[in-house]
Amino acid sequence: MHRKKEENENITADYTINGIDYKTELQLGIGLGVIIICVFIAIAVTPFLMSNVARFSLVGLAGTIVAGSFLYLKFIMNFIKNKVWTIKILDDRLYFNYGQKETIIPLSDILKIKNVGNSNVFRYLSFYTKNSVVKIRVGNGGFTPFSKEEDVSKLDQFFEELLPYINKNFNKKEAFVKPNQFSFKNMGVYVHKSEKIHYNIIERMGVTYYIVGLFICAGLFLSIVFSSVEILQSYSRYDKFPSELTFINFFFIMISLLIIYSIAVYLKISKHKKD
């Protein structure tokens, strides 16, 4: 729901927080992905570079990409003009302003709230209604250089202000993973009591399974890329495919790990269904 704020509305809390929205975060992610893909293409099509990369360890290349990603995000954030959220709690509604967009959501219209993140590093706070979604991204980590630590604290304070209303009108989703060092106070997904709670595949897997899955998929992707590079390199030099490929062996190891991981996830989800 979008409308101008009425002048006689009482503002019970007012916050100005440095951060970005989901659209900006997606654009940053796509830009970073394009850069990484271009790096791999350069490795694959440049014979001189291929000969060096063949002796370059996976750990070294991964470290270079991670460091380059940090620098890219830090650099590109200087060119983003809209980096401030204005958030106000009015009588019975929430007011959000980001850039040129103003959104006012009646508290009674909110169907779901997601408050997820990683300890004091970043917060992903989202409000869902039937017709609109507000997604706030705040973080002071290497991959989330959107804000300062104080902005993370401000967003937590804003959520604390809403907590009495949330506890009264919302049910919190069951956590399939025990609290750990990455969790923070009030972390979770809150669903309005009038709505039925559904769990998606990631929620049923739990944070640990999800992160392990990402690392396995990333390793599988790297093994495919380096296997292709080694095949092309060997074929261009000797006009034949190599008989033994280190990365091909690594590829089959990753496939085996992915199969084992998939079975473990299936058993975990099946167990929760029975419970």
Short mmCIF file of C-alpha atoms in Angstrom, two decimals:
data_model
loop_
_atom_site.label_atom_id
_atom_site.label_comp_id
_atom_site.label_asym_id
_atom_site.label_seq_id
_atom_site.Cartn_x
_atom_site.Cartn_y
_atom_site.Cartn_z
CA MET A 1 0.00 0.00 0.00
CA HIS A 2 1.45 3.39 -1.02
CA ARG A 3 0.18 6.80 0.08
CA LYS A 4 1.46 10.09 1.50
CA LYS A 5 1.95 10.36 5.25
CA GLU A 6 -0.77 12.27 7.06
CA GLU A 7 0.44 15.36 8.99
CA ASN A 8 -1.45 14.48 12.18
CA GLU A 9 -0.01 11.00 12.52
CA ASN A 10 2.01 10.38 15.66
CA ILE A 11 5.59 9.22 15.06
CA THR A 12 6.60 6.87 17.87
CA ALA A 13 10.06 6.00 16.44
CA ASP A 14 12.23 7.50 13.72
CA TYR A 15 15.40 5.94 12.24
CA THR A 16 17.87 6.97 9.55
CA ILE A 17 19.92 3.94 8.52
CA ASN A 18 22.61 3.50 5.85
CA GLY A 19 21.85 0.52 3.63
CA ILE A 20 20.47 -0.59 0.29
CA ASP A 21 17.39 -2.35 -1.05
CA TYR A 22 17.04 -5.78 -2.67
CA LYS A 23 17.13 -4.39 -6.23
CA THR A 24 20.46 -2.65 -5.63
CA GLU A 25 21.88 -5.75 -3.95
CA LEU A 26 20.83 -7.87 -6.94
CA GLN A 27 22.52 -5.45 -9.35
CA LEU A 28 25.74 -5.62 -7.30
CA GLY A 29 25.58 -9.42 -7.30
CA ILE A 30 25.04 -9.61 -11.06
CA GLY A 31 27.93 -7.22 -11.66
CA LEU A 32 30.20 -9.30 -9.45
CA GLY A 33 29.10 -12.50 -11.19
CA VAL A 34 29.85 -11.04 -14.61
CA ILE A 35 33.36 -10.07 -13.49
CA ILE A 36 34.09 -13.57 -12.14
CA ILE A 37 32.76 -15.19 -15.33
CA CYS A 38 34.94 -12.88 -17.43
CA VAL A 39 37.98 -13.96 -15.39
CA PHE A 40 37.26 -17.62 -16.11
CA ILE A 41 36.67 -16.91 -19.80
CA ALA A 42 40.00 -15.08 -19.97
CA ILE A 43 41.71 -18.10 -18.39
CA ALA A 44 40.07 -20.45 -20.90
CA VAL A 45 40.77 -18.46 -24.10
CA THR A 46 44.27 -17.11 -23.40
CA PRO A 47 46.96 -19.77 -23.99
CA PHE A 48 49.62 -17.81 -22.11
CA LEU A 49 47.35 -17.40 -19.12
CA MET A 50 46.34 -21.06 -19.26
CA SER A 51 49.91 -22.23 -18.93
CA ASN A 52 50.30 -20.21 -15.73
CA VAL A 53 46.94 -21.16 -14.27
CA ALA A 54 47.72 -24.86 -14.71
CA ARG A 55 50.31 -24.39 -11.96
CA PHE A 56 48.15 -22.04 -9.93
CA SER A 57 46.46 -23.70 -6.98
CA LEU A 58 42.69 -23.65 -6.51
CA VAL A 59 43.19 -22.05 -3.10
CA GLY A 60 45.33 -19.28 -4.58
CA LEU A 61 42.83 -18.55 -7.34
CA ALA A 62 39.89 -18.62 -4.93
CA GLY A 63 41.73 -16.21 -2.62
CA THR A 64 42.43 -13.85 -5.51
CA ILE A 65 38.76 -13.88 -6.56
CA VAL A 66 37.56 -13.27 -3.00
CA ALA A 67 40.00 -10.38 -2.51
CA GLY A 68 39.01 -8.93 -5.88
CA SER A 69 35.33 -9.24 -4.94
CA PHE A 70 35.92 -7.28 -1.73
CA LEU A 71 37.70 -4.50 -3.62
CA TYR A 72 35.01 -4.40 -6.33
CA LEU A 73 32.15 -4.05 -3.84
CA LYS A 74 34.04 -1.43 -1.80
CA PHE A 75 34.79 0.56 -4.96
CA ILE A 76 31.35 0.35 -6.57
CA MET A 77 29.57 1.42 -3.36
CA ASN A 78 31.11 4.89 -3.82
CA PHE A 79 28.99 5.36 -6.93
CA ILE A 80 25.64 4.33 -5.44
CA LYS A 81 23.67 7.49 -4.63
CA ASN A 82 20.77 5.95 -2.70
CA LYS A 83 22.23 4.41 0.44
CA VAL A 84 19.91 5.71 3.17
CA TRP A 85 16.70 4.28 4.60
CA THR A 86 14.32 6.51 6.54
CA ILE A 87 12.08 4.35 8.72
CA LYS A 88 9.27 5.60 10.96
CA ILE A 89 6.79 3.83 13.19
CA LEU A 90 3.51 5.76 13.01
CA ASP A 91 0.27 5.18 14.94
CA ASP A 92 -0.67 1.91 13.25
CA ARG A 93 1.59 1.75 10.23
CA LEU A 94 5.20 1.73 9.08
CA TYR A 95 6.73 4.41 6.87
CA PHE A 96 9.72 3.59 4.61
CA ASN A 97 11.68 5.92 2.35
CA TYR A 98 14.54 4.79 0.14
CA GLY A 99 15.74 7.07 -2.62
CA GLN A 100 12.68 8.59 -4.25
CA LYS A 101 10.31 5.83 -3.16
CA GLU A 102 7.99 6.17 -0.19
CA THR A 103 6.03 3.22 1.14
CA ILE A 104 3.51 3.15 3.98
CA ILE A 105 2.35 -0.25 5.20
CA PRO A 106 -0.45 -0.63 7.76
CA LEU A 107 0.64 -3.04 10.50
CA SER A 108 -2.53 -5.04 9.96
CA ASP A 109 -1.54 -5.68 6.32
CA ILE A 110 1.78 -7.37 7.17
CA LEU A 111 1.59 -11.13 6.54
CA LYS A 112 5.23 -12.14 7.04
CA ILE A 113 8.45 -10.66 8.41
CA LYS A 114 11.94 -12.02 7.72
CA ASN A 115 14.74 -10.95 10.03
CA VAL A 116 17.82 -12.93 9.03
CA GLY A 117 21.52 -12.27 8.84
CA ASN A 118 24.85 -13.11 10.42
CA SER A 119 25.55 -12.01 14.01
CA ASN A 120 26.71 -8.36 13.91
CA VAL A 121 27.82 -8.44 10.25
CA PHE A 122 24.61 -7.95 8.27
CA ARG A 123 20.81 -7.89 8.47
CA TYR A 124 18.23 -8.79 5.84
CA LEU A 125 14.91 -7.41 7.12
CA SER A 126 11.87 -7.86 4.87
CA PHE A 127 8.17 -7.06 5.28
CA TYR A 128 5.60 -8.85 3.12
CA THR A 129 2.00 -7.82 2.47
CA LYS A 130 -0.48 -9.11 -0.07
CA ASN A 131 0.46 -6.41 -2.58
CA SER A 132 3.94 -5.19 -1.70
CA VAL A 133 7.34 -6.14 -0.26
CA VAL A 134 9.92 -3.96 1.51
CA LYS A 135 13.43 -5.45 1.70
CA ILE A 136 16.10 -3.67 3.74
CA ARG A 137 19.74 -4.71 3.41
CA VAL A 138 22.21 -3.48 6.06
CA GLY A 139 25.72 -4.81 6.57
CA ASN A 140 29.33 -3.95 7.42
CA GLY A 141 31.08 -7.10 6.18
CA GLY A 142 33.39 -7.75 3.25
CA PHE A 143 30.57 -8.90 0.95
CA THR A 144 28.06 -6.45 2.49
CA PRO A 145 29.88 -3.09 2.69
CA PHE A 146 26.61 -1.16 2.75
CA SER A 147 26.72 0.35 6.23
CA LYS A 148 28.50 0.69 9.56
CA GLU A 149 28.14 -1.38 12.71
CA GLU A 150 25.94 1.33 14.24
CA ASP A 151 23.46 0.94 11.37
CA VAL A 152 23.10 -2.75 12.18
CA SER A 153 22.36 -1.76 15.80
CA LYS A 154 19.79 0.81 14.67
CA LEU A 155 17.93 -1.78 12.60
CA ASP A 156 17.90 -4.10 15.61
CA GLN A 157 16.46 -1.26 17.73
CA PHE A 158 13.73 -0.69 15.15
CA PHE A 159 12.81 -4.38 15.27
CA GLU A 160 12.78 -4.27 19.07
CA GLU A 161 10.21 -1.46 18.88
CA LEU A 162 7.97 -3.70 16.77
CA LEU A 163 8.49 -6.81 18.87
CA PRO A 164 5.47 -6.38 21.21
CA TYR A 165 3.15 -6.18 18.19
CA ILE A 166 4.93 -9.09 16.47
CA ASN A 167 4.76 -11.35 19.53
CA LYS A 168 1.05 -10.64 19.88
CA ASN A 169 0.04 -11.15 16.24
CA PHE A 170 2.66 -13.44 14.68
CA ASN A 171 3.93 -17.00 15.03
CA LYS A 172 7.65 -17.63 14.66
CA LYS A 173 8.77 -20.41 12.35
CA GLU A 174 10.44 -23.37 13.98
CA ALA A 175 14.23 -23.29 13.63
CA PHE A 176 15.49 -26.54 12.08
CA VAL A 177 19.04 -25.69 13.12
CA LYS A 178 20.20 -24.99 16.66
CA PRO A 179 21.32 -21.42 17.48
CA ASN A 180 25.01 -20.93 16.77
CA GLN A 181 27.63 -18.21 16.59
CA PHE A 182 26.03 -16.79 13.44
CA SER A 183 22.62 -16.15 14.99
CA PHE A 184 21.48 -12.97 16.73
CA LYS A 185 18.67 -11.80 18.98
CA ASN A 186 15.20 -11.94 17.32
CA MET A 187 16.56 -13.68 14.23
CA GLY A 188 13.87 -15.64 12.42
CA VAL A 189 10.83 -15.68 10.15
CA TYR A 190 7.53 -14.46 11.61
CA VAL A 191 4.19 -15.38 10.02
CA HIS A 192 0.88 -13.70 10.88
CA LYS A 193 -1.40 -15.90 12.98
CA SER A 194 -4.05 -15.77 10.25
CA GLU A 195 -1.62 -17.40 7.77
CA LYS A 196 -0.52 -21.03 7.60
CA ILE A 197 3.18 -21.66 8.14
CA HIS A 198 5.01 -23.29 5.22
CA TYR A 199 8.68 -24.33 5.18
CA ASN A 200 10.75 -24.09 2.00
CA ILE A 201 13.63 -26.40 1.13
CA ILE A 202 16.31 -24.08 2.58
CA GLU A 203 14.45 -23.72 5.89
CA ARG A 204 14.07 -27.49 6.16
CA MET A 205 17.73 -28.03 5.32
CA GLY A 206 18.94 -25.59 7.96
CA VAL A 207 21.73 -23.02 7.67
CA THR A 208 24.57 -25.53 8.03
CA TYR A 209 23.31 -27.81 5.26
CA TYR A 210 22.66 -24.81 3.03
CA ILE A 211 26.18 -23.39 3.44
CA VAL A 212 27.78 -26.81 2.90
CA GLY A 213 25.67 -27.20 -0.25
CA LEU A 214 26.87 -23.83 -1.58
CA PHE A 215 30.52 -24.82 -1.04
CA ILE A 216 30.02 -28.18 -2.76
CA CYS A 217 28.28 -26.56 -5.75
CA ALA A 218 31.04 -23.92 -5.96
CA GLY A 219 33.67 -26.67 -5.90
CA LEU A 220 31.79 -28.58 -8.60
CA PHE A 221 31.67 -25.45 -10.77
CA LEU A 222 35.41 -24.83 -10.33
CA SER A 223 36.23 -28.46 -11.09
CA ILE A 224 34.24 -28.27 -14.35
CA VAL A 225 36.00 -25.03 -15.38
CA PHE A 226 39.51 -26.28 -14.61
CA SER A 227 38.82 -29.67 -16.20
CA SER A 228 37.78 -27.89 -19.38
CA VAL A 229 40.89 -25.69 -19.29
CA GLU A 230 43.20 -28.69 -18.79
CA ILE A 231 41.51 -30.62 -21.61
CA LEU A 232 41.83 -27.68 -24.03
CA GLN A 233 45.41 -27.07 -22.96
CA SER A 234 46.44 -30.69 -23.47
CA TYR A 235 44.59 -30.98 -26.79
CA SER A 236 46.15 -27.78 -28.16
CA ARG A 237 49.67 -28.94 -27.21
CA TYR A 238 49.58 -32.65 -28.06
CA ASP A 239 46.56 -32.84 -30.41
CA LYS A 240 44.99 -35.45 -28.14
CA PHE A 241 43.01 -35.62 -24.95
CA PRO A 242 45.01 -36.29 -21.76
CA SER A 243 44.85 -39.73 -20.25
CA GLU A 244 45.03 -38.53 -16.64
CA LEU A 245 43.43 -35.31 -15.47
CA THR A 246 43.81 -34.09 -11.92
CA PHE A 247 40.75 -31.87 -12.17
CA ILE A 248 38.67 -34.57 -13.86
CA ASN A 249 39.35 -36.76 -10.83
CA PHE A 250 38.41 -33.85 -8.59
CA PHE A 251 35.23 -33.45 -10.64
CA PHE A 252 34.13 -37.02 -9.91
CA ILE A 253 34.96 -36.55 -6.22
CA MET A 254 32.71 -33.47 -6.12
CA ILE A 255 29.90 -35.35 -7.88
CA SER A 256 30.16 -38.10 -5.26
CA LEU A 257 30.05 -35.53 -2.43
CA LEU A 258 27.01 -33.88 -4.02
CA ILE A 259 25.19 -37.22 -4.18
CA ILE A 260 26.02 -38.00 -0.54
CA TYR A 261 24.99 -34.50 0.48
CA SER A 262 21.66 -34.82 -1.38
CA ILE A 263 20.92 -38.11 0.39
CA ALA A 264 21.72 -36.50 3.77
CA VAL A 265 19.39 -33.57 3.04
CA TYR A 266 16.62 -35.96 1.95
CA LEU A 267 16.94 -37.98 5.15
CA LYS A 268 16.94 -34.80 7.26
CA ILE A 269 13.77 -33.45 5.59
CA SER A 270 12.07 -36.86 5.77
CA LYS A 271 12.79 -37.02 9.50
CA HIS A 272 11.16 -33.62 10.08
CA LYS A 273 8.12 -34.64 8.04
CA LYS A 274 7.63 -37.71 10.25
CA ASP A 275 8.02 -35.57 13.38
#
